[in-house]
Structures are given as C-alpha cells and as structure tokens.
Amino acid sequence: ISNSNTSQGIVLCANTTFIDECVADKHSTFGAFNLTHCPDKIQELQKYVKEQLDLMKYPQDSNGAYPIGTAVDLSAFYQKIPAKVFLVASTSKKKAVGFKASPTSISECIRQIFEITADQRISNLRIPVLGSGHGGVSINSALLLQLTCIKHYFTLFSHIKVIDIIVLEKDAEEIPDYIKNKIYQEFDRKNIAKI
C-alpha cells in the first residue's frame, strides 16, 4: 500500500449487511484492513458506509441486506491511503443459514467492481479470492470462477490492465498447478491476472 497510487484499487469484501461485525473482524479482508489502517475510526466508518449506500439508493430487503455485488467507493474515507479503496458485498448473510457465496455472487461482484472503477482511471486492482473465506466456496472453485469472470469483463472494459489476486499463504498450498498455469495460458500480455 505504501508505494501505491491513485491508478490502483484495493478491493475489500463484506457481506450484504455491510456494517455489522465484519467491519472489525480480523478474519475478513474488510475487518483486517480497518484494524490495520483505522482501528480508532470503526464507528465513523460504519456511518460513512451507510451514508454512501443511502446516496447510491441501493435497495434493502426486509432484513436490511443489500443486493449481492453492491460496491461502494471508500476512497474518501481512507484519504491517507494513496490507492482507491472499494468495498463489495461478496457474501450474503441470512438468519439460520450464515454466510454464503455462490458462482453468481462471484460473477456479480466482478461486474460491479469493473463498473465502479471504470470512470476513475483505475488500471490496477488488488483483490482477494471472492467467496472463499466466510462464503464457503472452496479456494480452487472460487479462484477458477473469479478468473473466468475477470477474463470475460476484460473484454467489456478496457481500463483494468493488471489484477493481483491476493491469496493467503495457507490457501496457496491448496492451489494446484493447473489453475496457476491457466492464468498464463488464458490471459494475454496486455491483461494479466496474477496470483
């Protein structure tokens, strides 16, 4: 982050309620990021996220959840960070079910990320493997789905040139070579997704 700039974007994940305990959960990308960069501003951040969602007029269901894939630009809140910061609802949270992700939620998140970054001159993204944490999708399935979606949206949007997919060390050991090789076989030199 220290050597990033405004052409780079960092994607964080939340569930569809956005402002619950995930904001300070050290086991989620959003919570870990906040505990590192603004541990004393959690309540301010929750208020800011709610204000942004209200401004964007995203609909909520009867449980207060937003649609899967809902993306919010948090760059103005994290002003000390040179890169732009985006938050996307990658998992749904339902009573008696818990957190869930699916192939359609991963696809919708990638679409929304490409859309929200399109007018901001973002050329590089750093993004976790969507749906593989609390969402319950296996790391390999989630990664393959994400790569397929990225490849598709590369053809529809021209602003993103590089995507770094962030994988935890413990998960990296589970990724077989055929998935790692797929990245180099299917992405051309202009549009590289790397792990």
PDB file of C-alpha atoms in Angstrom:
ATOM      1  CA  ILE A   1       0.000   0.000   0.000  1.00  0.00           C
ATOM      2  CA  SER A   2       2.809   2.411   0.854  1.00  0.00           C
ATOM      3  CA  ASN A   3       4.006   2.605  -2.763  1.00  0.00           C
ATOM      4  CA  SER A   4       0.561   2.541  -4.403  1.00  0.00           C
ATOM      5  CA  ASN A   5      -1.051   5.420  -6.292  1.00  0.00           C
ATOM      6  CA  THR A   6      -4.461   6.668  -7.448  1.00  0.00           C
ATOM      7  CA  SER A   7      -4.434   4.436 -10.542  1.00  0.00           C
ATOM      8  CA  GLN A   8      -4.520   1.410  -8.266  1.00  0.00           C
ATOM      9  CA  GLY A   9      -7.540  -0.003  -6.499  1.00  0.00           C
ATOM     10  CA  ILE A  10      -7.838  -2.231  -3.453  1.00  0.00           C
ATOM     11  CA  VAL A  11     -10.966  -4.364  -3.178  1.00  0.00           C
ATOM     12  CA  LEU A  12     -12.258  -5.410   0.232  1.00  0.00           C
ATOM     13  CA  CYS A  13     -15.138  -7.790   0.923  1.00  0.00           C
ATOM     14  CA  ALA A  14     -18.141  -7.552   3.188  1.00  0.00           C
ATOM     15  CA  ASN A  15     -21.429  -9.342   3.488  1.00  0.00           C
ATOM     16  CA  THR A  16     -24.683  -7.886   2.214  1.00  0.00           C
ATOM     17  CA  THR A  17     -25.469  -6.123   5.515  1.00  0.00           C
ATOM     18  CA  PHE A  18     -22.153  -4.195   5.263  1.00  0.00           C
ATOM     19  CA  ILE A  19     -21.987  -2.556   8.682  1.00  0.00           C
ATOM     20  CA  ASP A  20     -22.167  -5.438  11.121  1.00  0.00           C
ATOM     21  CA  GLU A  21     -19.317  -7.179  12.961  1.00  0.00           C
ATOM     22  CA  CYS A  22     -17.325  -7.772   9.728  1.00  0.00           C
ATOM     23  CA  VAL A  23     -16.123  -4.172   9.878  1.00  0.00           C
ATOM     24  CA  ALA A  24     -13.753  -5.147  12.696  1.00  0.00           C
ATOM     25  CA  ASP A  25     -13.383  -8.898  12.128  1.00  0.00           C
ATOM     26  CA  LYS A  26      -9.663  -9.689  11.799  1.00  0.00           C
ATOM     27  CA  HIS A  27     -10.572 -12.800   9.770  1.00  0.00           C
ATOM     28  CA  SER A  28     -12.197 -10.785   6.951  1.00  0.00           C
ATOM     29  CA  THR A  29     -10.455  -8.560   4.410  1.00  0.00           C
ATOM     30  CA  PHE A  30     -12.563  -5.558   5.430  1.00  0.00           C
ATOM     31  CA  GLY A  31     -12.012  -6.020   9.155  1.00  0.00           C
ATOM     32  CA  ALA A  32      -8.299  -6.784   8.900  1.00  0.00           C
ATOM     33  CA  PHE A  33      -7.808  -3.719   6.689  1.00  0.00           C
ATOM     34  CA  ASN A  34      -9.686  -1.482   9.146  1.00  0.00           C
ATOM     35  CA  LEU A  35      -7.889  -2.834  12.201  1.00  0.00           C
ATOM     36  CA  THR A  36      -4.604  -2.024  10.452  1.00  0.00           C
ATOM     37  CA  HIS A  37      -5.438   1.391   8.968  1.00  0.00           C
ATOM     38  CA  CYS A  38      -8.169   2.945  11.120  1.00  0.00           C
ATOM     39  CA  PRO A  39      -8.762   0.946  14.327  1.00  0.00           C
ATOM     40  CA  ASP A  40      -9.943   4.052  16.188  1.00  0.00           C
ATOM     41  CA  LYS A  41     -12.466   5.060  13.485  1.00  0.00           C
ATOM     42  CA  ILE A  42     -14.666   1.958  13.186  1.00  0.00           C
ATOM     43  CA  GLN A  43     -17.889   3.752  14.183  1.00  0.00           C
ATOM     44  CA  GLU A  44     -17.129   6.637  11.816  1.00  0.00           C
ATOM     45  CA  LEU A  45     -16.521   4.137   9.031  1.00  0.00           C
ATOM     46  CA  GLN A  46     -19.818   2.352   9.676  1.00  0.00           C
ATOM     47  CA  LYS A  47     -21.643   5.673   9.450  1.00  0.00           C
ATOM     48  CA  TYR A  48     -19.755   6.579   6.258  1.00  0.00           C
ATOM     49  CA  VAL A  49     -20.591   3.256   4.564  1.00  0.00           C
ATOM     50  CA  LYS A  50     -24.274   3.695   5.440  1.00  0.00           C
ATOM     51  CA  GLU A  51     -24.259   7.252   4.043  1.00  0.00           C
ATOM     52  CA  GLN A  52     -22.672   6.068   0.783  1.00  0.00           C
ATOM     53  CA  LEU A  53     -25.199   3.252   0.384  1.00  0.00           C
ATOM     54  CA  ASP A  54     -28.046   5.708   1.008  1.00  0.00           C
ATOM     55  CA  LEU A  55     -26.621   8.143  -1.571  1.00  0.00           C
ATOM     56  CA  MET A  56     -26.411   5.366  -4.148  1.00  0.00           C
ATOM     57  CA  LYS A  57     -30.032   4.421  -3.394  1.00  0.00           C
ATOM     58  CA  TYR A  58     -29.348   0.708  -3.270  1.00  0.00           C
ATOM     59  CA  PRO A  59     -32.488  -1.170  -2.186  1.00  0.00           C
ATOM     60  CA  GLN A  60     -32.509  -3.166   1.045  1.00  0.00           C
ATOM     61  CA  ASP A  61     -34.519  -6.291   1.738  1.00  0.00           C
ATOM     62  CA  SER A  62     -36.656  -6.837   4.842  1.00  0.00           C
ATOM     63  CA  ASN A  63     -33.568  -7.941   6.802  1.00  0.00           C
ATOM     64  CA  GLY A  64     -31.629  -4.777   5.936  1.00  0.00           C
ATOM     65  CA  ALA A  65     -29.397  -6.509   3.398  1.00  0.00           C
ATOM     66  CA  TYR A  66     -28.284  -5.006   0.090  1.00  0.00           C
ATOM     67  CA  PRO A  67     -28.030  -6.895  -3.215  1.00  0.00           C
ATOM     68  CA  ILE A  68     -25.060  -9.208  -3.661  1.00  0.00           C
ATOM     69  CA  GLY A  69     -22.303  -7.443  -5.592  1.00  0.00           C
ATOM     70  CA  THR A  70     -23.190  -3.994  -4.248  1.00  0.00           C
ATOM     71  CA  ALA A  71     -19.966  -1.983  -4.468  1.00  0.00           C
ATOM     72  CA  VAL A  72     -19.040   1.170  -2.566  1.00  0.00           C
ATOM     73  CA  ASP A  73     -16.132   3.555  -3.123  1.00  0.00           C
ATOM     74  CA  LEU A  74     -14.495   4.215   0.265  1.00  0.00           C
ATOM     75  CA  SER A  75     -11.521   6.179  -1.062  1.00  0.00           C
ATOM     76  CA  ALA A  76     -12.647   9.455   0.525  1.00  0.00           C
ATOM     77  CA  PHE A  77     -12.732   7.802   3.937  1.00  0.00           C
ATOM     78  CA  TYR A  78      -9.257   6.265   3.625  1.00  0.00           C
ATOM     79  CA  GLN A  79      -7.637   9.522   2.485  1.00  0.00           C
ATOM     80  CA  LYS A  80      -4.192   8.621   3.834  1.00  0.00           C
ATOM     81  CA  ILE A  81      -4.006   5.587   1.549  1.00  0.00           C
ATOM     82  CA  PRO A  82      -2.754   6.525  -1.950  1.00  0.00           C
ATOM     83  CA  ALA A  83      -4.731   3.767  -3.699  1.00  0.00           C
ATOM     84  CA  LYS A  84      -8.502   3.872  -4.148  1.00  0.00           C
ATOM     85  CA  VAL A  85     -10.404   1.550  -1.820  1.00  0.00           C
ATOM     86  CA  PHE A  86     -13.597  -0.282  -2.790  1.00  0.00           C
ATOM     87  CA  LEU A  87     -15.903  -2.481  -0.747  1.00  0.00           C
ATOM     88  CA  VAL A  88     -18.049  -5.166  -2.355  1.00  0.00           C
ATOM     89  CA  ALA A  89     -20.769  -7.394  -0.884  1.00  0.00           C
ATOM     90  CA  SER A  90     -19.407 -10.813  -1.811  1.00  0.00           C
ATOM     91  CA  THR A  91     -21.367 -12.969   0.621  1.00  0.00           C
ATOM     92  CA  SER A  92     -24.958 -12.974   1.757  1.00  0.00           C
ATOM     93  CA  LYS A  93     -25.787 -13.239   5.417  1.00  0.00           C
ATOM     94  CA  LYS A  94     -29.085 -14.860   6.337  1.00  0.00           C
ATOM     95  CA  LYS A  95     -30.578 -15.913   9.639  1.00  0.00           C
ATOM     96  CA  ALA A  96     -30.225 -19.625  10.392  1.00  0.00           C
ATOM     97  CA  VAL A  97     -28.012 -20.009   7.295  1.00  0.00           C
ATOM     98  CA  GLY A  98     -24.997 -17.803   7.993  1.00  0.00           C
ATOM     99  CA  PHE A  99     -22.620 -16.543   5.312  1.00  0.00           C
ATOM    100  CA  LYS A 100     -22.862 -17.908   1.765  1.00  0.00           C
ATOM    101  CA  ALA A 101     -21.297 -17.190  -1.609  1.00  0.00           C
ATOM    102  CA  SER A 102     -22.042 -18.756  -4.981  1.00  0.00           C
ATOM    103  CA  PRO A 103     -20.842 -18.667  -8.591  1.00  0.00           C
ATOM    104  CA  THR A 104     -23.413 -15.976  -9.369  1.00  0.00           C
ATOM    105  CA  SER A 105     -22.312 -13.831  -6.437  1.00  0.00           C
ATOM    106  CA  ILE A 106     -18.663 -14.020  -7.540  1.00  0.00           C
ATOM    107  CA  SER A 107     -19.634 -13.036 -11.081  1.00  0.00           C
ATOM    108  CA  GLU A 108     -21.796 -10.145  -9.895  1.00  0.00           C
ATOM    109  CA  CYS A 109     -19.004  -8.843  -7.671  1.00  0.00           C
ATOM    110  CA  ILE A 110     -16.511  -8.808 -10.546  1.00  0.00           C
ATOM    111  CA  ARG A 111     -19.028  -7.000 -12.770  1.00  0.00           C
ATOM    112  CA  GLN A 112     -19.724  -4.350 -10.140  1.00  0.00           C
ATOM    113  CA  ILE A 113     -16.004  -3.884  -9.434  1.00  0.00           C
ATOM    114  CA  PHE A 114     -15.280  -3.283 -13.107  1.00  0.00           C
ATOM    115  CA  GLU A 115     -18.210  -0.858 -13.294  1.00  0.00           C
ATOM    116  CA  ILE A 116     -17.386   1.184 -10.181  1.00  0.00           C
ATOM    117  CA  THR A 117     -13.746   1.561 -11.263  1.00  0.00           C
ATOM    118  CA  ALA A 118     -14.497   2.375 -14.921  1.00  0.00           C
ATOM    119  CA  ASP A 119     -14.729   6.161 -14.574  1.00  0.00           C
ATOM    120  CA  GLN A 120     -11.898   6.514 -12.080  1.00  0.00           C
ATOM    121  CA  ARG A 121      -8.891   5.705 -14.257  1.00  0.00           C
ATOM    122  CA  ILE A 122      -8.110   2.615 -12.235  1.00  0.00           C
ATOM    123  CA  SER A 123      -5.715   0.400 -14.178  1.00  0.00           C
ATOM    124  CA  ASN A 124      -4.503  -1.974 -11.467  1.00  0.00           C
ATOM    125  CA  LEU A 125      -6.561  -3.884  -8.914  1.00  0.00           C
ATOM    126  CA  ARG A 126      -5.650  -5.915  -5.865  1.00  0.00           C
ATOM    127  CA  ILE A 127      -8.472  -8.241  -4.978  1.00  0.00           C
ATOM    128  CA  PRO A 128      -8.896 -11.236  -2.680  1.00  0.00           C
ATOM    129  CA  VAL A 129     -10.374 -14.536  -3.830  1.00  0.00           C
ATOM    130  CA  LEU A 130     -14.073 -13.722  -3.581  1.00  0.00           C
ATOM    131  CA  GLY A 131     -16.353 -16.153  -1.766  1.00  0.00           C
ATOM    132  CA  SER A 132     -13.576 -18.393  -0.477  1.00  0.00           C
ATOM    133  CA  GLY A 133     -13.455 -17.157   3.105  1.00  0.00           C
ATOM    134  CA  HIS A 134     -16.665 -16.798   5.067  1.00  0.00           C
ATOM    135  CA  GLY A 135     -18.569 -17.514   1.840  1.00  0.00           C
ATOM    136  CA  GLY A 136     -17.702 -21.194   1.985  1.00  0.00           C
ATOM    137  CA  VAL A 137     -16.698 -21.738  -1.667  1.00  0.00           C
ATOM    138  CA  SER A 138     -13.525 -23.830  -1.916  1.00  0.00           C
ATOM    139  CA  ILE A 139     -10.425 -21.806  -2.769  1.00  0.00           C
ATOM    140  CA  ASN A 140      -9.920 -23.633  -6.085  1.00  0.00           C
ATOM    141  CA  SER A 141     -13.532 -23.276  -7.237  1.00  0.00           C
ATOM    142  CA  ALA A 142     -13.671 -19.622  -6.176  1.00  0.00           C
ATOM    143  CA  LEU A 143     -10.389 -18.840  -7.937  1.00  0.00           C
ATOM    144  CA  LEU A 144     -11.426 -20.545 -11.189  1.00  0.00           C
ATOM    145  CA  LEU A 145     -14.764 -18.737 -11.157  1.00  0.00           C
ATOM    146  CA  GLN A 146     -13.084 -15.425 -10.458  1.00  0.00           C
ATOM    147  CA  LEU A 147     -10.553 -15.902 -13.266  1.00  0.00           C
ATOM    148  CA  THR A 148     -13.320 -16.794 -15.725  1.00  0.00           C
ATOM    149  CA  CYS A 149     -15.293 -13.687 -14.757  1.00  0.00           C
ATOM    150  CA  ILE A 150     -12.217 -11.461 -14.948  1.00  0.00           C
ATOM    151  CA  LYS A 151     -11.429 -12.788 -18.416  1.00  0.00           C
ATOM    152  CA  HIS A 152     -14.990 -12.030 -19.537  1.00  0.00           C
ATOM    153  CA  TYR A 153     -15.047  -8.481 -18.150  1.00  0.00           C
ATOM    154  CA  PHE A 154     -11.619  -7.722 -19.608  1.00  0.00           C
ATOM    155  CA  THR A 155     -13.380  -7.955 -22.997  1.00  0.00           C
ATOM    156  CA  LEU A 156     -16.082  -5.446 -21.970  1.00  0.00           C
ATOM    157  CA  PHE A 157     -13.998  -2.889 -20.076  1.00  0.00           C
ATOM    158  CA  SER A 158     -10.636  -1.546 -21.191  1.00  0.00           C
ATOM    159  CA  HIS A 159      -9.488   0.380 -18.117  1.00  0.00           C
ATOM    160  CA  ILE A 160      -8.176  -2.507 -15.998  1.00  0.00           C
ATOM    161  CA  LYS A 161      -4.766  -3.722 -17.177  1.00  0.00           C
ATOM    162  CA  VAL A 162      -3.484  -5.739 -14.205  1.00  0.00           C
ATOM    163  CA  ILE A 163      -5.222  -7.621 -11.424  1.00  0.00           C
ATOM    164  CA  ASP A 164      -3.308  -9.057  -8.492  1.00  0.00           C
ATOM    165  CA  ILE A 165      -5.341 -11.760  -6.786  1.00  0.00           C
ATOM    166  CA  ILE A 166      -4.388 -11.976  -3.138  1.00  0.00           C
ATOM    167  CA  VAL A 167      -4.275 -15.479  -1.659  1.00  0.00           C
ATOM    168  CA  LEU A 168      -3.460 -16.333   1.947  1.00  0.00           C
ATOM    169  CA  GLU A 169      -0.321 -18.426   2.356  1.00  0.00           C
ATOM    170  CA  LYS A 170      -2.281 -21.300   3.897  1.00  0.00           C
ATOM    171  CA  ASP A 171      -4.627 -21.322   0.873  1.00  0.00           C
ATOM    172  CA  ALA A 172      -1.852 -21.009  -1.706  1.00  0.00           C
ATOM    173  CA  GLU A 173      -0.626 -24.500  -0.872  1.00  0.00           C
ATOM    174  CA  GLU A 174      -4.017 -25.920  -1.900  1.00  0.00           C
ATOM    175  CA  ILE A 175      -3.983 -24.398  -5.407  1.00  0.00           C
ATOM    176  CA  PRO A 176      -2.867 -26.986  -7.980  1.00  0.00           C
ATOM    177  CA  ASP A 177      -0.503 -26.133 -10.818  1.00  0.00           C
ATOM    178  CA  TYR A 178      -3.213 -26.499 -13.477  1.00  0.00           C
ATOM    179  CA  ILE A 179      -5.038 -23.488 -12.007  1.00  0.00           C
ATOM    180  CA  LYS A 180      -1.842 -21.444 -11.768  1.00  0.00           C
ATOM    181  CA  ASN A 181      -0.977 -22.385 -15.358  1.00  0.00           C
ATOM    182  CA  LYS A 182      -4.463 -21.410 -16.539  1.00  0.00           C
ATOM    183  CA  ILE A 183      -3.641 -17.818 -15.693  1.00  0.00           C
ATOM    184  CA  TYR A 184      -0.723 -17.722 -18.107  1.00  0.00           C
ATOM    185  CA  GLN A 185      -2.471 -19.672 -20.844  1.00  0.00           C
ATOM    186  CA  GLU A 186      -5.664 -17.630 -20.943  1.00  0.00           C
ATOM    187  CA  PHE A 187      -4.558 -14.055 -20.291  1.00  0.00           C
ATOM    188  CA  ASP A 188      -2.653 -12.090 -22.880  1.00  0.00           C
ATOM    189  CA  ARG A 189       0.220  -9.716 -22.121  1.00  0.00           C
ATOM    190  CA  LYS A 190      -1.998  -6.635 -22.013  1.00  0.00           C
ATOM    191  CA  ASN A 191      -4.368  -8.083 -19.433  1.00  0.00           C
ATOM    192  CA  ILE A 192      -2.585 -10.085 -16.781  1.00  0.00           C
ATOM    193  CA  ALA A 193      -4.156 -11.553 -13.700  1.00  0.00           C
ATOM    194  CA  LYS A 194      -1.552 -12.884 -11.339  1.00  0.00           C
ATOM    195  CA  ILE A 195      -1.632 -14.632  -8.007  1.00  0.00           C
TER     196      ILE A 195
END
